[in-house]
Short mmCIF file of C-alpha atoms in Angstrom, two decimals:
data_model
loop_
_atom_site.label_atom_id
_atom_site.label_comp_id
_atom_site.label_asym_id
_atom_site.label_seq_id
_atom_site.Cartn_x
_atom_site.Cartn_y
_atom_site.Cartn_z
CA PRO A 1 -51.79 -34.14 -159.44
CA PHE A 2 -51.75 -35.15 -155.80
CA GLU A 3 -54.43 -36.96 -153.83
CA GLU A 4 -55.47 -33.68 -152.20
CA ASP A 5 -56.32 -32.28 -155.66
CA ILE A 6 -58.99 -34.92 -156.28
CA ARG A 7 -62.52 -33.63 -155.77
CA ASP A 8 -65.55 -35.86 -155.19
CA TRP A 9 -68.34 -34.35 -157.30
CA PRO A 10 -71.69 -35.96 -156.42
CA PHE A 11 -73.66 -36.90 -159.55
CA PRO A 12 -76.88 -38.96 -159.51
CA SER A 13 -77.04 -42.08 -161.61
CA LEU A 14 -78.56 -41.78 -165.10
CA ALA A 15 -81.95 -43.37 -165.75
CA ALA A 16 -82.23 -46.26 -168.19
CA PRO A 17 -82.74 -44.88 -171.77
CA SER A 18 -86.03 -45.54 -173.55
CA ASP A 19 -86.50 -46.64 -177.16
CA THR A 20 -87.14 -43.04 -178.20
CA HIS A 21 -83.82 -41.98 -176.63
CA LEU A 22 -81.94 -44.74 -178.42
CA ALA A 23 -83.55 -43.84 -181.76
CA ALA A 24 -82.57 -40.16 -181.38
CA ALA A 25 -78.96 -41.15 -180.61
CA ASP A 26 -78.82 -43.49 -183.61
CA GLN A 27 -80.19 -40.73 -185.85
CA LEU A 28 -77.41 -38.33 -184.74
CA ILE A 29 -74.73 -40.98 -185.33
CA ASP A 30 -76.02 -41.74 -188.83
CA ALA A 31 -76.10 -38.03 -189.70
CA MET A 32 -72.46 -37.57 -188.58
CA ILE A 33 -71.08 -40.38 -190.76
CA LEU A 34 -69.23 -39.04 -193.80
CA PRO A 35 -69.76 -40.65 -197.21
CA THR A 36 -67.09 -43.26 -197.84
CA GLU A 37 -67.23 -42.97 -201.66
CA ASP A 38 -66.30 -39.29 -201.59
CA ARG A 39 -62.51 -38.89 -201.33
CA THR A 40 -62.80 -35.19 -200.48
CA TYR A 41 -63.02 -35.82 -196.74
CA LYS A 42 -59.96 -38.04 -196.51
CA VAL A 43 -57.40 -36.62 -194.08
CA SER A 44 -54.57 -37.06 -196.56
CA ARG A 45 -56.40 -34.94 -199.18
CA MET A 46 -58.28 -32.28 -197.18
CA PRO A 47 -55.99 -29.51 -195.82
CA ASN A 48 -56.34 -28.07 -192.37
CA PRO A 49 -58.15 -24.73 -192.80
CA ILE A 50 -56.22 -22.96 -190.01
CA ILE A 51 -52.76 -24.11 -191.13
CA GLN A 52 -53.56 -23.39 -194.78
CA ARG A 53 -54.78 -19.88 -193.93
CA PHE A 54 -51.63 -19.12 -191.93
CA SER A 55 -49.41 -20.49 -194.70
CA ASP A 56 -51.02 -18.21 -197.30
CA LEU A 57 -50.53 -15.18 -195.06
CA LEU A 58 -46.91 -16.09 -194.35
CA LYS A 59 -46.10 -16.38 -198.05
CA ALA A 60 -47.66 -12.98 -198.76
CA ARG A 61 -45.75 -11.23 -195.96
CA VAL A 62 -42.43 -12.77 -197.00
CA CYS A 63 -42.81 -11.21 -200.45
CA ASP A 64 -44.22 -7.93 -199.13
CA PRO A 65 -44.13 -7.16 -195.34
CA SER A 66 -46.91 -4.61 -195.77
CA ALA A 67 -49.19 -6.93 -197.76
CA PRO A 68 -52.77 -7.20 -196.43
CA VAL A 69 -54.33 -10.44 -195.31
CA PRO A 70 -55.12 -12.38 -198.50
CA ASP A 71 -58.59 -13.63 -199.31
CA LEU A 72 -59.59 -17.19 -198.58
CA ASP A 73 -58.36 -19.63 -201.19
CA VAL A 74 -61.08 -20.64 -203.62
CA ARG A 75 -60.39 -24.36 -203.25
CA LEU A 76 -60.37 -24.12 -199.46
CA ALA A 77 -63.59 -22.11 -199.48
CA GLY A 78 -65.26 -24.77 -201.64
CA LEU A 79 -64.23 -27.53 -199.22
CA LEU A 80 -65.60 -25.60 -196.23
CA LYS A 81 -68.89 -24.89 -198.04
CA SER A 82 -69.39 -28.54 -198.92
CA ALA A 83 -68.60 -29.56 -195.35
CA MET A 84 -71.26 -27.19 -194.00
CA GLU A 85 -73.80 -28.60 -196.43
CA GLU A 86 -72.99 -32.14 -195.35
CA ALA A 87 -73.47 -31.13 -191.71
CA THR A 88 -77.03 -29.81 -192.23
CA PRO A 89 -78.72 -33.19 -191.47
CA ALA A 90 -76.59 -33.50 -188.34
CA VAL A 91 -77.92 -30.18 -187.03
CA ALA A 92 -81.50 -31.43 -187.27
CA ALA A 93 -80.55 -34.69 -185.54
CA GLN A 94 -78.87 -32.73 -182.76
CA GLU A 95 -82.02 -30.71 -182.13
CA GLY A 96 -84.03 -33.94 -181.92
CA LEU A 97 -81.56 -35.29 -179.34
CA LYS A 98 -81.96 -32.16 -177.21
CA ARG A 99 -85.76 -32.59 -177.23
CA GLU A 100 -85.55 -36.19 -176.07
CA PHE A 101 -82.86 -35.64 -173.41
CA LYS A 102 -84.14 -32.74 -171.35
CA LEU A 103 -81.82 -31.22 -168.73
CA THR A 104 -83.33 -30.84 -165.26
CA ALA A 105 -81.80 -29.59 -162.03
CA ALA A 106 -80.67 -32.48 -159.84
CA GLU A 107 -81.49 -32.57 -156.15
CA VAL A 108 -78.43 -31.95 -154.02
CA THR A 109 -77.98 -34.71 -151.48
CA THR A 110 -75.71 -34.50 -148.46
CA VAL A 111 -72.73 -36.76 -148.93
CA LYS A 112 -69.63 -37.34 -146.89
CA ARG A 113 -66.92 -35.11 -148.27
CA ARG A 114 -63.22 -35.13 -147.71
CA LYS A 115 -61.85 -32.63 -145.19
CA PHE A 116 -58.69 -30.68 -145.75
CA TRP A 117 -56.41 -28.74 -143.41
CA LYS A 118 -57.72 -25.36 -144.53
CA ASP A 119 -61.29 -26.50 -143.78
CA ALA A 120 -60.28 -27.60 -140.28
CA LEU A 121 -58.51 -24.29 -139.58
CA GLN A 122 -61.50 -22.30 -140.82
CA ALA A 123 -63.86 -24.29 -138.60
CA LYS A 124 -61.53 -23.71 -135.64
CA ARG A 125 -61.56 -19.95 -136.19
CA GLN A 126 -65.33 -19.91 -136.41
CA ALA A 127 -65.64 -21.91 -133.18
CA VAL A 128 -63.21 -19.67 -131.25
CA GLY A 129 -64.42 -16.40 -132.76
CA GLU A 130 -62.51 -13.22 -133.29
CA VAL A 131 -60.19 -12.16 -130.45
CA ASP A 132 -60.72 -8.65 -129.14
CA THR A 133 -57.15 -7.43 -128.88
CA SER A 134 -58.23 -4.13 -127.32
CA ALA A 135 -59.32 -5.97 -124.17
CA ILE A 136 -55.86 -7.49 -123.64
CA THR A 137 -53.77 -5.67 -121.02
CA VAL A 138 -50.05 -6.17 -121.36
CA GLY A 139 -48.19 -6.88 -118.12
CA SER A 140 -51.21 -7.60 -115.94
CA ALA A 141 -51.57 -10.99 -114.28
CA SER A 142 -55.02 -12.52 -114.57
CA ARG A 143 -56.57 -13.86 -111.40
CA PRO A 144 -57.93 -17.42 -111.47
CA ALA A 145 -61.67 -17.80 -111.24
CA GLN A 146 -63.23 -18.76 -107.94
CA GLY A 147 -62.86 -22.46 -107.30
CA GLU A 148 -60.07 -22.94 -109.85
CA PRO A 149 -56.55 -23.84 -108.64
CA PRO A 150 -53.89 -21.19 -109.28
CA ALA A 151 -51.61 -21.69 -112.24
CA PRO A 152 -48.28 -23.36 -111.34
CA ALA A 153 -45.23 -21.14 -111.23
CA PRO A 154 -42.84 -21.47 -114.17
CA MET A 155 -39.83 -23.67 -113.54
CA ALA A 156 -36.32 -22.33 -113.95
CA ALA A 157 -33.91 -23.93 -116.36
CA PRO A 158 -31.79 -26.72 -114.80
CA VAL A 159 -28.16 -26.06 -113.97
CA ARG A 160 -25.79 -27.36 -116.64
CA ILE A 161 -22.09 -26.55 -116.57
CA GLY A 162 -20.23 -27.76 -119.63
CA THR A 163 -16.55 -28.10 -120.44
CA VAL A 164 -16.35 -25.49 -123.22
CA ASN A 165 -16.85 -22.41 -121.01
CA PRO A 166 -17.45 -23.70 -117.47
CA ILE A 167 -16.60 -20.42 -115.73
CA ARG A 168 -19.29 -18.57 -117.67
CA ASP A 169 -21.81 -21.34 -116.99
CA PHE A 170 -20.97 -21.32 -113.26
CA ARG A 171 -21.38 -17.57 -112.88
CA GLN A 172 -24.56 -17.66 -114.90
CA ALA A 173 -26.00 -20.40 -112.68
CA ILE A 174 -25.20 -18.43 -109.52
CA SER A 175 -26.71 -15.21 -110.86
CA ASP A 176 -29.80 -16.94 -112.24
CA ARG A 177 -30.70 -18.61 -108.98
CA ARG A 178 -31.28 -15.19 -107.37
CA GLY A 179 -34.11 -14.49 -109.82
CA ALA A 180 -35.34 -18.07 -110.25
CA PRO A 181 -39.17 -18.12 -110.53
CA ASP A 182 -39.49 -21.18 -108.28
CA GLY A 183 -37.21 -19.71 -105.60
CA VAL A 184 -34.94 -22.77 -105.44
CA ASP A 185 -31.31 -22.15 -104.50
CA ARG A 186 -29.11 -23.87 -107.10
CA THR A 187 -25.75 -22.75 -105.72
CA THR A 188 -24.94 -26.17 -104.26
CA GLU A 189 -25.71 -27.92 -107.54
CA ALA A 190 -23.56 -25.41 -109.47
CA ILE A 191 -20.62 -25.96 -107.10
CA ASP A 192 -20.89 -29.75 -107.39
CA GLN A 193 -20.99 -29.61 -111.19
CA LEU A 194 -17.98 -27.27 -111.45
CA THR A 195 -16.04 -29.57 -109.10
CA LYS A 196 -16.80 -32.49 -111.43
CA VAL A 197 -15.63 -30.43 -114.41
CA ILE A 198 -12.30 -29.81 -112.63
CA GLU A 199 -11.89 -33.54 -112.00
CA ARG A 200 -12.68 -34.19 -115.65
CA PHE A 201 -10.00 -31.76 -116.81
CA LEU A 202 -7.46 -33.44 -114.53
CA SER A 203 -8.31 -36.82 -116.07
CA GLU A 204 -7.13 -35.60 -119.48
CA THR A 205 -3.53 -36.01 -120.58
CA LEU A 206 -3.26 -32.57 -122.23
CA SER A 207 -1.23 -29.96 -120.36
CA ASP A 208 -3.71 -27.23 -121.24
CA CYS A 209 -6.41 -29.00 -119.25
CA SER A 210 -4.52 -28.45 -115.97
CA LYS A 211 -4.52 -24.68 -116.63
CA LYS A 212 -8.26 -24.76 -117.27
CA ALA A 213 -8.76 -26.71 -114.04
CA CYS A 214 -6.82 -24.07 -112.08
CA GLU A 215 -8.90 -21.26 -113.60
CA CYS A 216 -12.07 -23.13 -112.71
CA LEU A 217 -10.86 -23.58 -109.13
CA ARG A 218 -10.18 -19.83 -108.88
CA ALA A 219 -13.74 -19.07 -110.10
CA LEU A 220 -15.11 -21.70 -107.69
CA ARG A 221 -13.35 -20.09 -104.73
CA GLN A 222 -14.55 -16.60 -105.65
CA GLY A 223 -18.13 -17.82 -106.09
CA CYS A 224 -18.11 -19.68 -102.77
CA VAL A 225 -16.85 -16.58 -100.97
CA GLU A 226 -19.60 -14.45 -102.52
CA GLU A 227 -22.30 -17.03 -101.79
CA ASN A 228 -20.97 -17.82 -98.29
CA ALA A 229 -20.47 -21.48 -99.23
CA ALA A 230 -17.02 -21.98 -97.69
CA ILE A 231 -17.71 -25.50 -96.44
CA LYS A 232 -18.38 -26.80 -99.98
CA TYR A 233 -15.19 -25.24 -101.37
CA ASN A 234 -12.99 -26.41 -98.51
CA ALA A 235 -14.26 -29.98 -98.87
CA ALA A 236 -13.62 -29.90 -102.64
CA LEU A 237 -10.11 -28.48 -102.16
CA ARG A 238 -9.20 -31.13 -99.60
CA GLY A 239 -10.31 -33.82 -102.05
CA LEU A 240 -8.19 -32.30 -104.84
CA LYS A 241 -5.19 -32.13 -102.53
CA ALA A 242 -5.54 -35.81 -101.68
CA SER A 243 -5.65 -36.80 -105.37
CA CYS A 244 -3.04 -34.38 -106.79
CA GLU A 245 -0.38 -33.48 -104.21
CA GLY A 246 3.02 -35.09 -104.85
CA LEU A 247 2.13 -36.39 -108.34
CA THR A 248 3.58 -35.53 -111.71
CA GLY A 249 1.82 -34.99 -115.00
CA PRO A 250 -1.34 -32.88 -115.34
CA ARG A 251 -2.36 -33.37 -111.70
CA GLY A 252 1.04 -32.34 -110.41
CA ALA A 253 1.12 -29.29 -112.69
CA PHE A 254 -2.36 -28.37 -111.52
CA TRP A 255 -1.47 -28.57 -107.84
CA SER A 256 1.69 -26.52 -108.37
CA SER A 257 -0.42 -23.79 -110.01
CA VAL A 258 -2.87 -23.91 -107.09
CA VAL A 259 -0.06 -23.45 -104.58
CA GLU A 260 1.53 -20.62 -106.56
CA SER A 261 -1.82 -18.85 -106.93
CA GLY A 262 -2.57 -19.15 -103.21
CA LEU A 263 -5.97 -20.74 -103.71
CA SER A 264 -6.03 -22.05 -100.16
CA LEU A 265 -8.96 -22.86 -97.90
CA ILE A 266 -11.54 -20.16 -97.21
CA SER A 267 -11.04 -18.93 -93.67
CA ASP A 268 -13.60 -17.52 -91.27
CA ASP A 269 -12.26 -14.03 -92.05
CA GLU A 270 -13.58 -14.37 -95.64
CA ALA A 271 -16.85 -16.20 -94.97
CA THR A 272 -18.83 -16.52 -91.78
CA THR A 273 -19.81 -20.12 -92.50
CA SER A 274 -16.18 -21.30 -92.61
CA ASP A 275 -14.80 -23.42 -89.75
CA VAL A 276 -11.19 -22.82 -90.81
CA SER A 277 -9.06 -20.20 -89.10
CA ARG A 278 -6.58 -17.96 -90.87
CA GLU A 279 -3.64 -19.96 -89.48
CA GLU A 280 -5.10 -23.26 -90.70
CA ALA A 281 -5.64 -21.82 -94.16
CA ALA A 282 -2.03 -20.56 -94.26
CA MET A 283 -0.66 -23.97 -93.23
CA PHE A 284 -2.80 -25.92 -95.70
CA PHE A 285 -0.13 -26.03 -98.42
CA VAL A 286 2.57 -27.27 -96.06
CA SER A 287 3.15 -30.77 -97.36
CA ALA A 288 3.49 -33.79 -95.12
CA THR A 289 4.92 -37.02 -96.45
CA PRO A 290 5.15 -36.79 -100.25
CA LYS A 291 3.35 -39.41 -102.28
CA PRO A 292 5.11 -41.54 -104.92
CA SER A 293 4.89 -40.21 -108.43
CA THR A 294 2.27 -42.02 -110.48
CA PRO A 295 1.93 -40.22 -113.80
CA ALA A 296 -1.43 -40.38 -115.44
CA THR A 297 -1.77 -42.61 -118.46
CA PRO A 298 -4.27 -42.37 -121.32
CA ALA A 299 -6.02 -45.46 -119.97
CA GLN A 300 -6.80 -43.54 -116.71
CA ALA A 301 -8.50 -40.72 -118.60
CA ALA A 302 -12.24 -40.62 -118.12
CA PRO A 303 -14.18 -40.93 -121.34
CA ARG A 304 -16.08 -37.89 -122.54
CA VAL A 305 -19.77 -38.05 -122.07
CA GLU A 306 -22.49 -36.91 -124.41
CA GLU A 307 -22.79 -33.46 -122.88
CA ASP A 308 -19.14 -32.73 -123.75
CA LEU A 309 -19.85 -33.45 -127.40
CA LEU A 310 -22.86 -31.17 -127.25
CA ASP A 311 -20.76 -28.44 -125.65
CA LEU A 312 -18.28 -28.61 -128.55
CA LEU A 313 -21.12 -27.74 -130.91
CA GLU A 314 -21.87 -24.47 -129.13
#
């Protein structure tokens, strides 16, 4: 049993017994003592009546399956009869004990009882009362009572762009901000996070990471055109050009893919907020003085942070 199974039953203390009570108890004990000189009541000599009765029936049914229940053995019947006769004085002593020790109803006193979880839940339901579900209107906003401040608007989930599927996360962040309950524009935060993801891919030594970085840049350009955020994209692209143009390794492969894909600056023909003309965007990939080749080494790779490990579990 566990501790929760223990019950505290309140019982009042028994009164001190009188001389009459003690005499009645002694009389019952004396009447229950078997005679020591009679060997009939020894355990080793007196058979168990139940086991002996079952044994006699089993023997009869083995010889004849349809045999009726045999009569009680004469020896066993004699032992039971003598036992009943010996118990006659004990019956009288038992009646005397009942007369001396009378049973009366005890007064119930309030005691501190242990509380359990089910008791607490039941008390909670009684305090709250039954809920009238018919009075609940689905889809209707309840107005605050007079003098009470209005309930705060629910906050939208923060923007988080991981490295497992950054394009999906970026598009989801842009689409969610249009219906955000707090009305906060999270486009700028989404652009900054996707730019950091691109830099993280370029810090890896795997060739596949440069392809992922180019795909992310393509999605970033498309999103900035749709959201009229040309200035953010152009600034990010200029920073990538400064860190990748003229290099070999993953950064060089990435920049070659950018040039081949034509992911140039966003001109004022594509977005009204852009300060770059069409001619400037066309001349952006014209290289000036090439930089010396400095291939990336594993030591230059940025360590993965905790959110990357969480993204791998998705």
